[in-house]
Amino acid sequence: MSLWCNAALFALALLVLRRAGVELDLFHKAVLVGLWAAAVLYFYWTLGSRTFLYHWDYVNYILKQYHAEAAFAQSTGAGFRFLLDSITEDYTNFITLFTEFPFCLSGKTGDDYAFCQVFSVLPSLLVLLAGLTVKVGRMLRVKNRFWYFLIGFSWCATFPFVRMSAMLGQPDWFGLIFAFMLMLLTLDYRFDGIDLPRYLLIFAATAGIILTRRWYLYFVVGYYFAYAVLVLVSSARTARAGQKKQALLQVRNLVLFGLMSMAAMLILLWPMVSRILAYSYAERYSYYNGGGFVAEISLQFWRMGLMNLVLVGMGLWFCLKKRKMPALPCLAGLEILLSMLLFTRIQNTGSHQMLLFLPGWFLLFLLGAAALAEGISRFRTAKVVFWVFTLVFATSVRCSPLTTIALPGFLVDHFPLAVTEEFVRLDKLIYDRKDLPQIKAIANWIDTHCAEGEISYMIPHDMLYCPDHFKNCQLPATPINDKLAFGFSVPGTHNFPMQFFEAKYVLTADPFPQTFVGNGEMSHKLNERFLAVRDEYFALEATFDMGNGTTFTIWRRTVAPTRAEVEYYLSAFKEEDAQYPEMFSQIAESWLAARGL
């Protein structure tokens, strides 16, 4: 099923190119295949040269893939029920249908999953990106098409934040396939007449990108708003040219298509839409708000980097001054700003959410590539060196969970500022684990000392150490998945941990890890309470030196939990309880009542 779905997706990509009037010649195809082959080598070498433990969001899709395999192993119907049952969740199971092949032929480790994306996601993505590059070049009337395509296509494809989440086991870049489809089908289309095949393709691409990840909705809303403005401005210019009937036809077709598409999308995805309308994302994700719109603008420019900003500046000058064509830069700029404004009402972006802004940024990149290509004859050597240096710099960027600014690993490790020393130390510990033997030893200890039905509870819940590291250290085997409870860290996301009171063993670490996860993180409060009274309820059972300055201790519960103990820990979270009583005091009271306490 997965193989056929991937074939259908690739065929859909080719159909979109055809409907958009884009044809890739032998040169385009040669560059595309060469870049894909380079990506295979890059993923193979990079994944093989590190030891990364998949945790938190970075293991989410891998576990979904295992569950999808188990569902389809029962029957095809059970498999599709598994896919459909996730439609209201933040992470749908939609992507698993495409990433299963060739994952099913691999060893099914975390690195295998990341590597398999080169075969299940990248081909369709590169074909559409190549088509988008050709489309924009044609709209800009670029004469030097050789250098334009070479520079523009390679610049976009190697941009670090395209592959950042993919390298960490998050195939969120799958959504860019549908984003590029939308742009190819709309950039130069002005609703001059009814084009039913195009409308169906636009509708399918919109549904696909929403099912990929819910936050792509911010791109959809931002892009459609900017595109509607573009069509209306074009219609106004048509009317001023004396073609009022044609202008009214364009507006009518746009409105009809918009209303019919919205109605169809509401019907098709009503469970998801109703969930979005009913759920307070601004409240639940406020923990991740790092400063709002102004901070996000600053973050975007830091992530772009100086060389990309220079390219964008060249593109704006070329498009506005030389070509007198403001439509594309205005479309891209408005889409980025509106998407950013909407998203920051909920939270600020992480490296994977940067993907929702990339279509707009890529349009600006392609404008810069056009400017560089058209003037390549002047200072040719300097410009080629600038392009090559940028590619080398981009492909050497470290794809780490702590990456906020795209820098190569050797620069991160030797960053001259003293204030970054601790950040660099933790980044190296997380990206390339040297403590895997110790983590496996603790996991084996838990497996040995906890019988079926017994659990352990780990208090640390951080990028350096959290339960996921120990649960998933032997993927695809997860022997302690039911013996080690999930962690407790983020307000509005994690419930008050009643498993702490049910656990036979409690694990904590010294020093307690805090890897840049925010002041509102809750596990350190739990740990402080635990350390103050541990000798009343627990006895020391074992210790493990992790080899990096951290020592894990395992404590065995010796006294049955009481109401007084539960209330003692709950009192540390009065502020969180006031905001989310259903996640704190109500859960605690229900647990106590069930046990007659």
Coordinates of C-alpha atoms in Angstrom, one line a residue, residues 226-516:
A226 CA -1.7 37.0 0.0
Y227 CA -2.7 35.2 -3.2
A228 CA -6.3 36.6 -3.1
V229 CA -4.9 40.1 -2.7
L230 CA -2.7 39.5 -5.7
V231 CA -5.6 38.3 -7.8
L232 CA -7.8 41.3 -6.8
V233 CA -5.0 43.8 -7.5
S234 CA -4.5 42.1 -10.9
S235 CA -8.3 42.3 -11.6
A236 CA -8.2 46.0 -10.6
R237 CA -5.4 46.6 -13.1
T238 CA -7.4 44.7 -15.8
A239 CA -10.5 46.9 -15.1
R240 CA -8.4 50.1 -15.4
A241 CA -7.2 48.8 -18.8
G242 CA -10.8 48.9 -20.0
Q243 CA -11.5 45.1 -19.5
K244 CA -14.1 45.4 -16.7
K245 CA -16.0 42.3 -17.8
Q246 CA -12.8 40.2 -17.7
A247 CA -11.9 41.7 -14.2
L248 CA -15.4 40.8 -12.8
L249 CA -15.0 37.3 -14.2
Q250 CA -11.7 36.9 -12.4
V251 CA -13.2 38.1 -9.1
R252 CA -16.3 35.9 -9.5
N253 CA -14.3 32.8 -10.2
L254 CA -12.0 33.5 -7.3
V255 CA -14.9 33.9 -4.9
L256 CA -16.8 30.9 -6.1
F257 CA -13.7 28.7 -5.9
G258 CA -12.9 30.0 -2.4
L259 CA -16.4 29.4 -1.1
M260 CA -16.8 26.0 -2.6
S261 CA -13.4 24.9 -1.5
M262 CA -14.0 26.1 2.1
A263 CA -17.3 24.3 2.2
A264 CA -15.8 21.1 0.9
M265 CA -12.8 21.3 3.3
L266 CA -15.2 21.8 6.2
I267 CA -17.2 18.7 5.3
L268 CA -14.1 16.6 4.6
L269 CA -12.1 17.6 7.6
W270 CA -14.8 18.6 10.0
P271 CA -13.4 16.5 12.9
M272 CA -10.1 18.4 12.7
V273 CA -11.8 21.8 12.1
S274 CA -14.1 21.3 15.1
R275 CA -11.1 20.3 17.3
I276 CA -9.2 23.4 16.2
L277 CA -12.2 25.7 17.0
A278 CA -12.8 24.1 20.4
Y279 CA -9.3 23.7 21.6
S280 CA -7.4 26.7 23.2
Y281 CA -4.0 26.4 21.5
A282 CA -3.0 29.8 22.7
E283 CA -3.4 28.7 26.3
R284 CA -2.1 25.1 26.0
Y285 CA 1.0 26.2 24.1
S286 CA 1.8 29.4 25.9
Y287 CA 4.8 27.6 27.5
Y288 CA 6.5 27.8 24.1
N289 CA 5.9 31.5 23.6
G290 CA 9.4 33.0 23.5
G291 CA 8.6 36.7 22.9
G292 CA 5.8 36.8 20.3
F293 CA 5.9 38.5 16.9
V294 CA 8.9 40.8 17.4
A295 CA 11.0 38.0 18.8
E296 CA 10.0 35.8 15.9
I297 CA 11.1 38.4 13.3
S298 CA 14.5 38.5 14.9
L299 CA 14.7 34.7 15.1
Q300 CA 13.8 34.5 11.4
F301 CA 16.6 36.7 10.4
W302 CA 19.1 34.9 12.6
R303 CA 18.0 31.6 11.0
M304 CA 18.3 33.0 7.5
G305 CA 21.9 34.1 8.0
L306 CA 23.9 36.9 6.4
M307 CA 24.6 35.2 3.1
N308 CA 20.9 34.3 2.4
L309 CA 19.8 37.8 3.4
V310 CA 22.3 39.3 0.9
L311 CA 20.8 37.0 -1.7
V312 CA 17.3 38.1 -0.8
G313 CA 18.3 41.8 -1.0
M314 CA 19.8 41.3 -4.5
G315 CA 16.5 39.6 -5.5
L316 CA 14.4 42.5 -4.3
W317 CA 16.5 45.0 -6.1
F318 CA 16.4 42.9 -9.3
C319 CA 12.6 42.3 -9.2
L320 CA 11.6 45.8 -8.2
K321 CA 14.1 48.0 -10.0
K322 CA 15.1 46.1 -13.1
R323 CA 12.1 44.0 -13.9
K324 CA 9.4 46.3 -12.4
M325 CA 7.6 43.1 -11.2
P326 CA 6.5 43.6 -7.5
A327 CA 4.0 40.7 -7.5
L328 CA 6.2 37.9 -6.4
P329 CA 8.1 39.7 -3.6
C330 CA 4.9 41.2 -2.3
L331 CA 3.2 37.7 -2.3
A332 CA 6.1 36.1 -0.5
G333 CA 6.5 38.9 2.1
L334 CA 2.8 39.1 2.9
E335 CA 2.6 35.3 3.3
I336 CA 5.6 35.2 5.6
L337 CA 4.4 38.1 7.8
L338 CA 0.8 37.0 8.0
S339 CA 1.7 33.4 8.8
M340 CA 4.2 34.6 11.4
L341 CA 1.6 36.9 13.0
L342 CA -1.0 34.1 13.2
F343 CA 1.5 31.5 14.5
T344 CA 2.9 33.8 17.3
R345 CA -0.5 34.2 18.7
I346 CA 0.0 30.6 19.9
Q347 CA 3.8 30.2 20.3
N348 CA 7.1 30.9 18.8
T349 CA 8.6 28.5 16.2
G350 CA 11.0 25.7 16.8
S351 CA 13.4 24.5 14.0
H352 CA 10.8 22.1 12.5
Q353 CA 8.0 24.8 12.4
M354 CA 10.3 26.9 10.4
L355 CA 9.1 24.8 7.5
L356 CA 5.8 26.7 7.3
F357 CA 7.7 29.9 6.3
L358 CA 10.1 28.3 3.8
P359 CA 7.8 28.5 0.7
G360 CA 7.7 32.3 1.1
W361 CA 11.5 32.5 1.8
F362 CA 12.2 30.2 -1.2
L363 CA 10.4 32.6 -3.5
L364 CA 12.7 35.4 -2.3
F365 CA 15.7 33.1 -2.7
L366 CA 14.7 32.4 -6.3
L367 CA 14.5 36.2 -6.9
G368 CA 18.1 36.5 -5.6
A369 CA 19.2 33.6 -7.8
A370 CA 17.7 35.4 -10.8
A371 CA 19.7 38.5 -9.9
L372 CA 22.9 36.6 -9.4
A373 CA 22.5 34.7 -12.7
E374 CA 21.6 37.7 -14.8
G375 CA 24.7 39.5 -13.7
I376 CA 27.0 36.5 -13.6
S377 CA 29.3 37.8 -16.3
R378 CA 30.4 40.6 -14.1
F379 CA 32.7 39.4 -11.3
R380 CA 31.9 35.8 -12.3
T381 CA 34.6 34.2 -10.1
A382 CA 33.5 36.1 -7.0
K383 CA 29.9 35.2 -7.5
V384 CA 30.6 31.5 -8.1
V385 CA 32.8 31.4 -5.0
F386 CA 30.0 33.1 -3.0
W387 CA 27.5 30.5 -4.2
V388 CA 29.8 27.5 -3.6
F389 CA 30.8 28.8 -0.2
T390 CA 27.2 29.2 0.8
L391 CA 26.4 25.6 -0.3
V392 CA 29.3 24.2 1.7
F393 CA 28.4 26.2 4.7
A394 CA 24.7 25.2 4.5
T395 CA 25.4 21.5 4.1
S396 CA 27.8 21.4 7.1
V397 CA 25.2 22.9 9.5
R398 CA 24.7 20.7 12.6
C399 CA 21.1 19.5 12.8
S400 CA 20.8 19.3 16.5
P401 CA 17.7 19.6 18.7
L402 CA 19.3 22.8 20.2
T403 CA 20.0 24.4 16.8
T404 CA 18.5 27.9 16.8
I405 CA 21.0 29.5 14.4
A406 CA 22.3 27.5 11.5
L407 CA 26.0 27.0 12.1
P408 CA 28.4 24.2 11.0
G409 CA 29.4 21.8 13.8
F410 CA 33.0 23.0 13.9
L411 CA 31.9 26.6 14.5
V412 CA 29.5 25.6 17.2
D413 CA 32.2 23.6 19.0
H414 CA 34.6 26.5 18.8
F415 CA 32.3 29.5 19.2
P416 CA 34.4 32.3 20.7
L417 CA 31.9 33.7 23.2
A418 CA 32.3 32.5 26.8
V419 CA 28.5 32.8 27.4
T420 CA 27.9 30.0 24.9
E421 CA 30.2 27.4 26.6
E422 CA 27.5 25.6 28.5
F423 CA 25.2 25.6 25.5
V424 CA 28.0 24.1 23.3
R425 CA 28.7 21.5 26.0
L426 CA 25.1 20.4 26.2
D427 CA 24.6 20.5 22.4
K428 CA 27.5 18.1 21.9
L429 CA 26.2 15.8 24.6
I430 CA 22.7 15.6 23.0
Y431 CA 23.6 15.4 19.4
D432 CA 26.3 12.7 19.7
R433 CA 25.7 10.6 22.8
K434 CA 28.7 9.2 24.5
D435 CA 26.7 7.8 27.4
L436 CA 24.7 5.2 25.5
P437 CA 26.2 2.2 27.4
Q438 CA 25.2 3.8 30.7
I439 CA 21.7 4.5 29.4
K440 CA 21.3 1.0 28.2
A441 CA 22.6 -0.3 31.6
I442 CA 19.9 1.6 33.5
A443 CA 17.3 0.4 31.0
N444 CA 18.4 -3.2 31.6
W445 CA 18.3 -2.6 35.3
I446 CA 14.7 -1.4 35.1
D447 CA 13.8 -4.4 32.9
T448 CA 15.3 -6.8 35.4
H449 CA 14.0 -5.3 38.6
C450 CA 10.4 -4.5 37.5
A451 CA 8.1 -7.4 36.9
E452 CA 5.1 -7.3 34.6
G453 CA 2.7 -4.7 36.0
E454 CA 5.4 -2.9 38.0
I455 CA 6.7 0.5 36.9
S456 CA 9.6 2.9 37.6
Y457 CA 9.3 6.7 37.4
M458 CA 12.0 9.0 36.2
I459 CA 11.9 12.6 37.4
P460 CA 14.2 14.3 34.9
H461 CA 12.4 15.3 31.7
D462 CA 14.9 17.2 29.6
M463 CA 16.7 17.1 26.3
L464 CA 19.8 15.7 28.1
Y465 CA 17.8 13.0 30.1
C466 CA 14.2 12.1 29.9
P467 CA 12.3 8.7 30.0
D468 CA 12.3 8.5 26.2
H469 CA 16.1 8.2 26.1
F470 CA 15.9 5.0 28.2
K471 CA 12.7 3.7 26.6
N472 CA 14.1 4.0 23.0
C473 CA 17.8 3.3 23.5
Q474 CA 17.4 -0.1 21.8
L475 CA 15.0 0.6 19.0
P476 CA 13.2 -1.1 17.4
A477 CA 13.1 -3.1 20.7
T478 CA 11.3 -1.3 23.6
P479 CA 11.5 -3.8 26.5
I480 CA 10.8 -1.2 29.2
N481 CA 8.1 0.8 27.4
D482 CA 5.5 -0.4 29.9
K483 CA 7.9 -0.4 32.8
L484 CA 9.0 3.3 32.7
A485 CA 6.3 5.9 33.1
F486 CA 6.1 8.9 30.8
G487 CA 7.6 12.2 32.2
F488 CA 6.2 15.4 33.6
S489 CA 7.5 18.7 32.3
V490 CA 5.3 21.1 30.3
P491 CA 2.3 23.1 31.8
G492 CA -0.8 22.6 29.8
T493 CA 0.5 19.4 28.2
H494 CA 1.5 17.0 30.9
N495 CA -0.8 15.8 33.7
F496 CA 0.2 15.7 37.3
P497 CA 2.2 12.4 37.5
M498 CA 0.2 9.9 39.6
Q499 CA 2.6 7.2 38.3
F500 CA 5.2 8.8 40.6
F501 CA 3.1 7.4 43.6
E502 CA 2.5 4.1 41.9
A503 CA 6.1 3.4 41.0
K504 CA 8.2 0.8 42.6
Y505 CA 11.4 2.8 41.9
V506 CA 12.0 6.5 41.4
L507 CA 15.0 7.7 39.4
T508 CA 16.6 11.2 39.6
A509 CA 19.9 12.7 38.6
D510 CA 22.5 15.0 40.1
P511 CA 23.1 17.6 38.9
F512 CA 19.5 17.8 37.8
P513 CA 19.5 18.5 34.0
Q514 CA 18.1 21.7 32.7
T515 CA 18.9 22.1 29.0
F516 CA 17.3 25.4 27.9

